[in-house]
Coordinates of C-alpha atoms and ligand atoms in Angstrom, one line a residue:
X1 CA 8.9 -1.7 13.5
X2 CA 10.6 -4.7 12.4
X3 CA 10.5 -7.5 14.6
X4 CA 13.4 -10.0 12.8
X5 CA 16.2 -8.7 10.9
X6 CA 18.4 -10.6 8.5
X7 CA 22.4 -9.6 9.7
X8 CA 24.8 -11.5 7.9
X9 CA 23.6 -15.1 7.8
X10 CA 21.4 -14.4 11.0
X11 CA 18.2 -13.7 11.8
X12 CA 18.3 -11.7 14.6
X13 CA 15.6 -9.6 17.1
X14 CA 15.7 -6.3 15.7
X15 CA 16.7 -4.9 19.1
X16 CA 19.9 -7.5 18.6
X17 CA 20.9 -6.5 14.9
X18 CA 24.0 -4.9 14.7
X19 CA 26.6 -4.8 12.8
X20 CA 30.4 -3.9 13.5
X21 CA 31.9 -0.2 14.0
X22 CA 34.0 -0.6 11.2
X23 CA 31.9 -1.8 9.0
X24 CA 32.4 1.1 5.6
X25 CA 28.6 1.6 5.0
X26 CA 29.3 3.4 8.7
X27 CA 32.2 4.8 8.1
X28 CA 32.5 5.8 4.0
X29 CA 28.7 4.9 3.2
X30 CA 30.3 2.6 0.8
X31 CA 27.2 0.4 0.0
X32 CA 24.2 0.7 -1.7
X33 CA 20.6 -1.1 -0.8
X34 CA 17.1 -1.5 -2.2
X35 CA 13.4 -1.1 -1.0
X36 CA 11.0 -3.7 -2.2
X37 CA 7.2 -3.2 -1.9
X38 CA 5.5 -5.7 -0.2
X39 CA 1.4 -6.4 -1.4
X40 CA -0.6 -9.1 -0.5
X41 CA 2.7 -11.4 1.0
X42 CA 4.1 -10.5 -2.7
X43 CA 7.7 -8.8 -3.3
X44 CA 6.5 -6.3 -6.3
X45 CA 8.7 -6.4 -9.1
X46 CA 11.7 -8.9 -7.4
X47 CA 13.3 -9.0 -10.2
X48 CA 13.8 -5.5 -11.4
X49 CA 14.6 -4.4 -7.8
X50 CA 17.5 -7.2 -8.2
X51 CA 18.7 -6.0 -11.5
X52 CA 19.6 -2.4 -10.2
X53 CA 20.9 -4.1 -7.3
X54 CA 23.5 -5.7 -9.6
X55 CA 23.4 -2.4 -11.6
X56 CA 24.6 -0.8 -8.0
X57 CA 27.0 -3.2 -6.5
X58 CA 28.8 -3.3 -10.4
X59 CA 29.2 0.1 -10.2
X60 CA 30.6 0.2 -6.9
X61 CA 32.6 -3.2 -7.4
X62 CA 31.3 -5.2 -4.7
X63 CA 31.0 -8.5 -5.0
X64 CA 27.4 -9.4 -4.2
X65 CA 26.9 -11.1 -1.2
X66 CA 24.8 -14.5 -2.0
X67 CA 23.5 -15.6 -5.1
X68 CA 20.1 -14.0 -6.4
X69 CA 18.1 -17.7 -5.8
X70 CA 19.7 -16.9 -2.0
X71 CA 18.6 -13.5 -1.7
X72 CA 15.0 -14.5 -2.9
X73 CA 15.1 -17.4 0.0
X74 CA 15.8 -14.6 2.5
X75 CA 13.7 -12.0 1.3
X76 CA 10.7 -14.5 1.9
X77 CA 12.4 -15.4 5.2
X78 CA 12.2 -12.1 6.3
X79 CA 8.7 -11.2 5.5
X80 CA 7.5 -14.5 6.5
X81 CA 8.9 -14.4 9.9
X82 CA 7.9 -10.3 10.0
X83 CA 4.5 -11.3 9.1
X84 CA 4.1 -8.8 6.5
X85 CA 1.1 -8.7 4.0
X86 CA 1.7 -5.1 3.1
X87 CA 4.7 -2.6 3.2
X88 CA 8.4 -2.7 2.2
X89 CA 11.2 -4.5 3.0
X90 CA 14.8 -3.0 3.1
X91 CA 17.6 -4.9 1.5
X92 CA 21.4 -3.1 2.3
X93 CA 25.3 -4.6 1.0
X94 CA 28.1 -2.9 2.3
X95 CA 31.3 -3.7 1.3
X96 CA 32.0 -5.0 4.6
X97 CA 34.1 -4.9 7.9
X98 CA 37.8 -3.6 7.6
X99 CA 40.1 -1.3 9.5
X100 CA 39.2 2.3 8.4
X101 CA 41.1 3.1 4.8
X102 CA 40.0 4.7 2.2
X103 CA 40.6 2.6 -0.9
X104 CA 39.3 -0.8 -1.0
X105 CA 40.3 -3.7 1.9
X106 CA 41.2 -6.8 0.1
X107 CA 39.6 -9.0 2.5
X108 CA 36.7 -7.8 3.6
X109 CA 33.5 -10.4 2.7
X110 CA 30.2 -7.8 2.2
X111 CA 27.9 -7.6 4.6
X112 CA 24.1 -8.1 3.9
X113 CA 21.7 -6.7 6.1
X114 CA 17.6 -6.7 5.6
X115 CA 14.4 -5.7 7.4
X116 CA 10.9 -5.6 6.7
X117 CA 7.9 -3.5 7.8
X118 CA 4.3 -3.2 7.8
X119 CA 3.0 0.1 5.6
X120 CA -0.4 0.9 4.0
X121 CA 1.4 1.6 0.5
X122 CA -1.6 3.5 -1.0
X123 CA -2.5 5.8 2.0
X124 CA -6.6 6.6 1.4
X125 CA -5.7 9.9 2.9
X126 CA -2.5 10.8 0.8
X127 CA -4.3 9.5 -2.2
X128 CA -7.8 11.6 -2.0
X129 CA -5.9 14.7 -1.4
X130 CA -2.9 14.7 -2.5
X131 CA 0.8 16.3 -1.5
X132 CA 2.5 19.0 -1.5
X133 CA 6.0 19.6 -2.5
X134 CA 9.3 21.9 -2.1
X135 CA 11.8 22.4 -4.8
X136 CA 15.3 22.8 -3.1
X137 CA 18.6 22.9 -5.5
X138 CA 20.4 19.1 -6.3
X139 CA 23.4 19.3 -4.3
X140 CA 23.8 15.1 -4.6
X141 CA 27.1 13.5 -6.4
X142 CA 27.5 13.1 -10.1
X143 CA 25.7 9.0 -10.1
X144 CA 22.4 9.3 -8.1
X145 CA 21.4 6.1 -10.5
X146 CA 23.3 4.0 -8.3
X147 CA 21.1 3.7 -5.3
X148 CA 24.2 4.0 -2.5
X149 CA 23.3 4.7 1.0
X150 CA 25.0 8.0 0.9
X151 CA 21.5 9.9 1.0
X152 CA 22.7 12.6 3.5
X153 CA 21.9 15.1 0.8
X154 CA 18.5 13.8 0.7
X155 CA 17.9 13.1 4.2
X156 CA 18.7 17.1 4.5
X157 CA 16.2 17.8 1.8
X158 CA 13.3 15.7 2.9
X159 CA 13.8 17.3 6.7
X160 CA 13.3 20.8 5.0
X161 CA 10.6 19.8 2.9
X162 CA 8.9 18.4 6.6
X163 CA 9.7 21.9 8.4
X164 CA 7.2 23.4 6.1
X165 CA 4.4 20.6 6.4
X166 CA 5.4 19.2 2.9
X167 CA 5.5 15.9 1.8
X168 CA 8.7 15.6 -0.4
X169 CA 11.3 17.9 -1.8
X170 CA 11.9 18.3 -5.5
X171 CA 15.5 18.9 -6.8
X172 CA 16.3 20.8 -9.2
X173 CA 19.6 20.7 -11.4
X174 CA 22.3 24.0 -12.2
X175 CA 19.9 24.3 -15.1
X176 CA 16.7 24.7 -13.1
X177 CA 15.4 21.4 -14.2
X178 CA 13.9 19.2 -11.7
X179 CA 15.5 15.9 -11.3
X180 CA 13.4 13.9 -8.9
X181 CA 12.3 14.1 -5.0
X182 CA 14.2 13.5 -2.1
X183 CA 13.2 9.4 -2.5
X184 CA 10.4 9.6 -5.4
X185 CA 10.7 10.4 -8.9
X186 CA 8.9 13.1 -10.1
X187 CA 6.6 13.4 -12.9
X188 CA 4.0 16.3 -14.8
X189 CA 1.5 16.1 -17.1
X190 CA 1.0 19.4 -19.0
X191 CA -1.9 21.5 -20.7
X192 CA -1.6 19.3 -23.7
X193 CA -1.6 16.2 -21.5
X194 CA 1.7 15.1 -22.1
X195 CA 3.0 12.6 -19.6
X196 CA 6.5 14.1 -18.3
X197 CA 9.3 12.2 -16.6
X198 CA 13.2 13.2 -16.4
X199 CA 15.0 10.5 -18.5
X200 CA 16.6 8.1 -16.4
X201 CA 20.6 9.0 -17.0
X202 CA 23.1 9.6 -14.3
X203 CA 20.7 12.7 -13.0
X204 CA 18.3 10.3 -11.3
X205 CA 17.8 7.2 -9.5
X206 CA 15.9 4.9 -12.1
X207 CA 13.0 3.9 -10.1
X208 CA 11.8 0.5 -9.9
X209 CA 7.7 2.5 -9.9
X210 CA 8.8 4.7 -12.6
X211 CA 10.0 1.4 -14.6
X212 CA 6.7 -0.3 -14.0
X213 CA 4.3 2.4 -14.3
X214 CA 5.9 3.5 -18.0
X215 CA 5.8 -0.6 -18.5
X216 CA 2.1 -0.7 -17.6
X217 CA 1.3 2.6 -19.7
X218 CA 2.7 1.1 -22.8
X219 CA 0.6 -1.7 -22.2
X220 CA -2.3 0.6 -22.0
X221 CA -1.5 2.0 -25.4
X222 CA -0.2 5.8 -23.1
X223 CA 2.6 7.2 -24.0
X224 CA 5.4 8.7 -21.7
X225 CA 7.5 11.4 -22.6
X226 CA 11.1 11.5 -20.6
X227 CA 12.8 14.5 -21.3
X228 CA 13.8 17.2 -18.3
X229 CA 11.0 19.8 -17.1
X230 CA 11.6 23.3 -15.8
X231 CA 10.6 24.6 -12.2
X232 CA 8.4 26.9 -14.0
X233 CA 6.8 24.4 -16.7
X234 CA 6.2 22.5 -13.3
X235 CA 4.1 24.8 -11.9
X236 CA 2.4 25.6 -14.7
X237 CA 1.1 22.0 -15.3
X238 CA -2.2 20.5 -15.0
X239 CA -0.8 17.6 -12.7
X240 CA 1.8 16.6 -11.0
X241 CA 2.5 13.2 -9.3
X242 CA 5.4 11.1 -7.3
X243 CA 6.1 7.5 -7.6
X244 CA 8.5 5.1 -5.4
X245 CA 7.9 1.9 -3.8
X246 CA 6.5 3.2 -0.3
X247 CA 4.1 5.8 -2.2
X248 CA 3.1 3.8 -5.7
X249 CA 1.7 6.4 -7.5
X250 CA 0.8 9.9 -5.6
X251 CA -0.6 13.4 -6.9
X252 CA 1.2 16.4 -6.3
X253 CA -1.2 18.9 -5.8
X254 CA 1.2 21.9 -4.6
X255 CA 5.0 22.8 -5.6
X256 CA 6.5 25.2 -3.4
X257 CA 3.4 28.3 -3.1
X258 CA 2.0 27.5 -6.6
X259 CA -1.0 25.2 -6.6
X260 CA -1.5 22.7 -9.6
X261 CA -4.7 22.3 -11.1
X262 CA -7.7 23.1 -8.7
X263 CA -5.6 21.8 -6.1
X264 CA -7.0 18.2 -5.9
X265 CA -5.4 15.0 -7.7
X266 CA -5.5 15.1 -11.0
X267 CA -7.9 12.8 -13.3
X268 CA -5.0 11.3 -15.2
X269 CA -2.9 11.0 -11.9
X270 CA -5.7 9.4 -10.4
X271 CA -5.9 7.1 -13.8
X272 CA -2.1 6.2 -13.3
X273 CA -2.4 5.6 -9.7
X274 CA -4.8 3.1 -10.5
X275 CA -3.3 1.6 -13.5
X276 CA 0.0 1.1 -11.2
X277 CA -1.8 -0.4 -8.3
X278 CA -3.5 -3.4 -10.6
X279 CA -0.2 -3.8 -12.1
X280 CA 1.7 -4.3 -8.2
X281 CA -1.4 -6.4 -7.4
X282 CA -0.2 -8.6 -10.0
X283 CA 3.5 -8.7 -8.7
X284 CA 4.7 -6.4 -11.7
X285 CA 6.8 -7.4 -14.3
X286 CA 7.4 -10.5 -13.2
X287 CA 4.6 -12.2 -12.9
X288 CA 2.5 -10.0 -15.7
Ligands
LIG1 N1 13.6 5.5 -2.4 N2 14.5 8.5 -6.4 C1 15.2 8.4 -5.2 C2 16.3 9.3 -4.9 C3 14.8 7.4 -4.3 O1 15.5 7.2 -3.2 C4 13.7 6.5 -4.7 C5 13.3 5.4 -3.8 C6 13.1 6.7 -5.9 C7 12.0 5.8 -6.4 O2 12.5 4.5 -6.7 P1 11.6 3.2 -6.5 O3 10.4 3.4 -7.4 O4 12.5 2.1 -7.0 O5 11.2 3.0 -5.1 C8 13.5 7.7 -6.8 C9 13.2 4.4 -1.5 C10 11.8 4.2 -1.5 C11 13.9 4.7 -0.2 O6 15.0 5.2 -0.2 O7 13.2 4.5 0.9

């Protein structure tokens, strides 16, 4: 649990840090927020978690909240005082506090909100074994690339995916193509070894793991392909793995009742996994 919180120019006791009723991430989920790993006291790829950021708040035209030089200042603030060497912390702009209307207040100033928490990132457990998925169908809005806190759809999906002692759920699209997990991107690597990811369009959140792992492959001289994958050319691959910033890189060793492989992670998964946690150790992207 998070000990200080960051509310709107405040660092607060986590037990004190609210924000107001009307606030429209409560009532409209009219925001959108990050997650930024957290390894060795270092925020893993800042800078590309700020970029979608902007990508987001564009999108949803709000006007961001501090400058990004400000945001950096209280992102160290927050881990500092939180004392975290290793886990995530949770960045979230709504557009603010008005009385409740559906189009946009003119007034309202965004609020910024941020907390951070302690997490092994690459659990020794998860990792050696590996996890199971669920596919359930993609019942999310048109733009899951903009990371907005509406994640009810994916709060029911993950919930399902934990009734059945699975680890994430996989969505999959009108056209039986899997889009990505719940809060992971999803990825295969077939009989030929082809490296499978869905390209990151307006089907899927472009995550800031999937950015750095395909930036660290390249730099290895591996090649990604990102096209979609089928349920069924999903079960029928040699590996399977999920990446976000609370996981890194984890193998999928089950989807749905169909086990991958021999049911243990995957050489090249394991490979990757590795490849992505020198890369974080470094900071990512921007310190490489
Ligand atoms: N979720 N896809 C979805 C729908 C996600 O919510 C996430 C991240 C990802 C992976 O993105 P990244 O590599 O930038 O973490 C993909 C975060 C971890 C969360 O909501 O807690």
């Amino acid at each position: 649990m998070s000990h200080i919180a960051y509310v709107n120019v405040r660092y607060l006791p986590h037990r004190d840090a609210v924000v107001h009723v009307e606030d429209r991430g409560y009532q409209f989920a009219d925001g959108c927020y990050e997650v930024v790993a957290i390894k060795d006291g270092i925020l893993v790829d800042e800078g590309l978690h700020l970029r979608r950021l902007h990508r987001s708040l564009d999108a949803l035209e709000i006007v961001p909240p501090m400058s990004d030089a400000a945001l950096k200042t209280v992102m160290g603030e927050v881990i500092r005082r939180n004392a975290v060497g290793e886990g995530f912390i949770y960045l979230q702009v709504t557009r603010g506090t008005a009385a409740r209307d559906f189009a946009f207040p003119k007034a309202a100033r965004p609020s910024l909100v941020m907390t951070a928490r302690r997490r092994t990132l690459s659990d020794p457990r998860l990792l050696a074994e590996g996890v199971s998925v669920i596919t359930i169908p993609d019942i999310r809005w048109a733009r899951p690339d903009i990371k907005s806190i509406a994640l009810l759809p994916n709060a029911l999906g993950k919930e399902q995916a934990k009734r059945v002692g699975a680890y994430e759920a996989w969505q999959v699209d009108r056209d039986g193509n899997i889009t990505e997990g719940t809060s992971s991107n999803a990825w295969i690597i077939n009989a030929d070894g082809d490296v499978i990811t869905h390209p990151a369009d307006h089907a899927i959140l472009d995550g800031v793991t999937r950015q750095g792992l395909i930036h660290a492959m390249t730099e290895a001289g591996l090649k990604v392909i990102e096209r979609p994958f089928s349920i069924a050319e999903a079960k029928a691959a040699r590996e399977a793995m999920l990446t976000s910033s609370t996981n890194f890189v984890l193998s999928v060793v089950r989807i749905d009742d169909t086990v991958i492989g021999n049911g243990q992670p995957g050489h090249l998964a394991e490979k990757l996994g590795a490849l992505y946690a020198a890369y974080a150790a470094a900071g990512g992207q921007d310190r490489s």
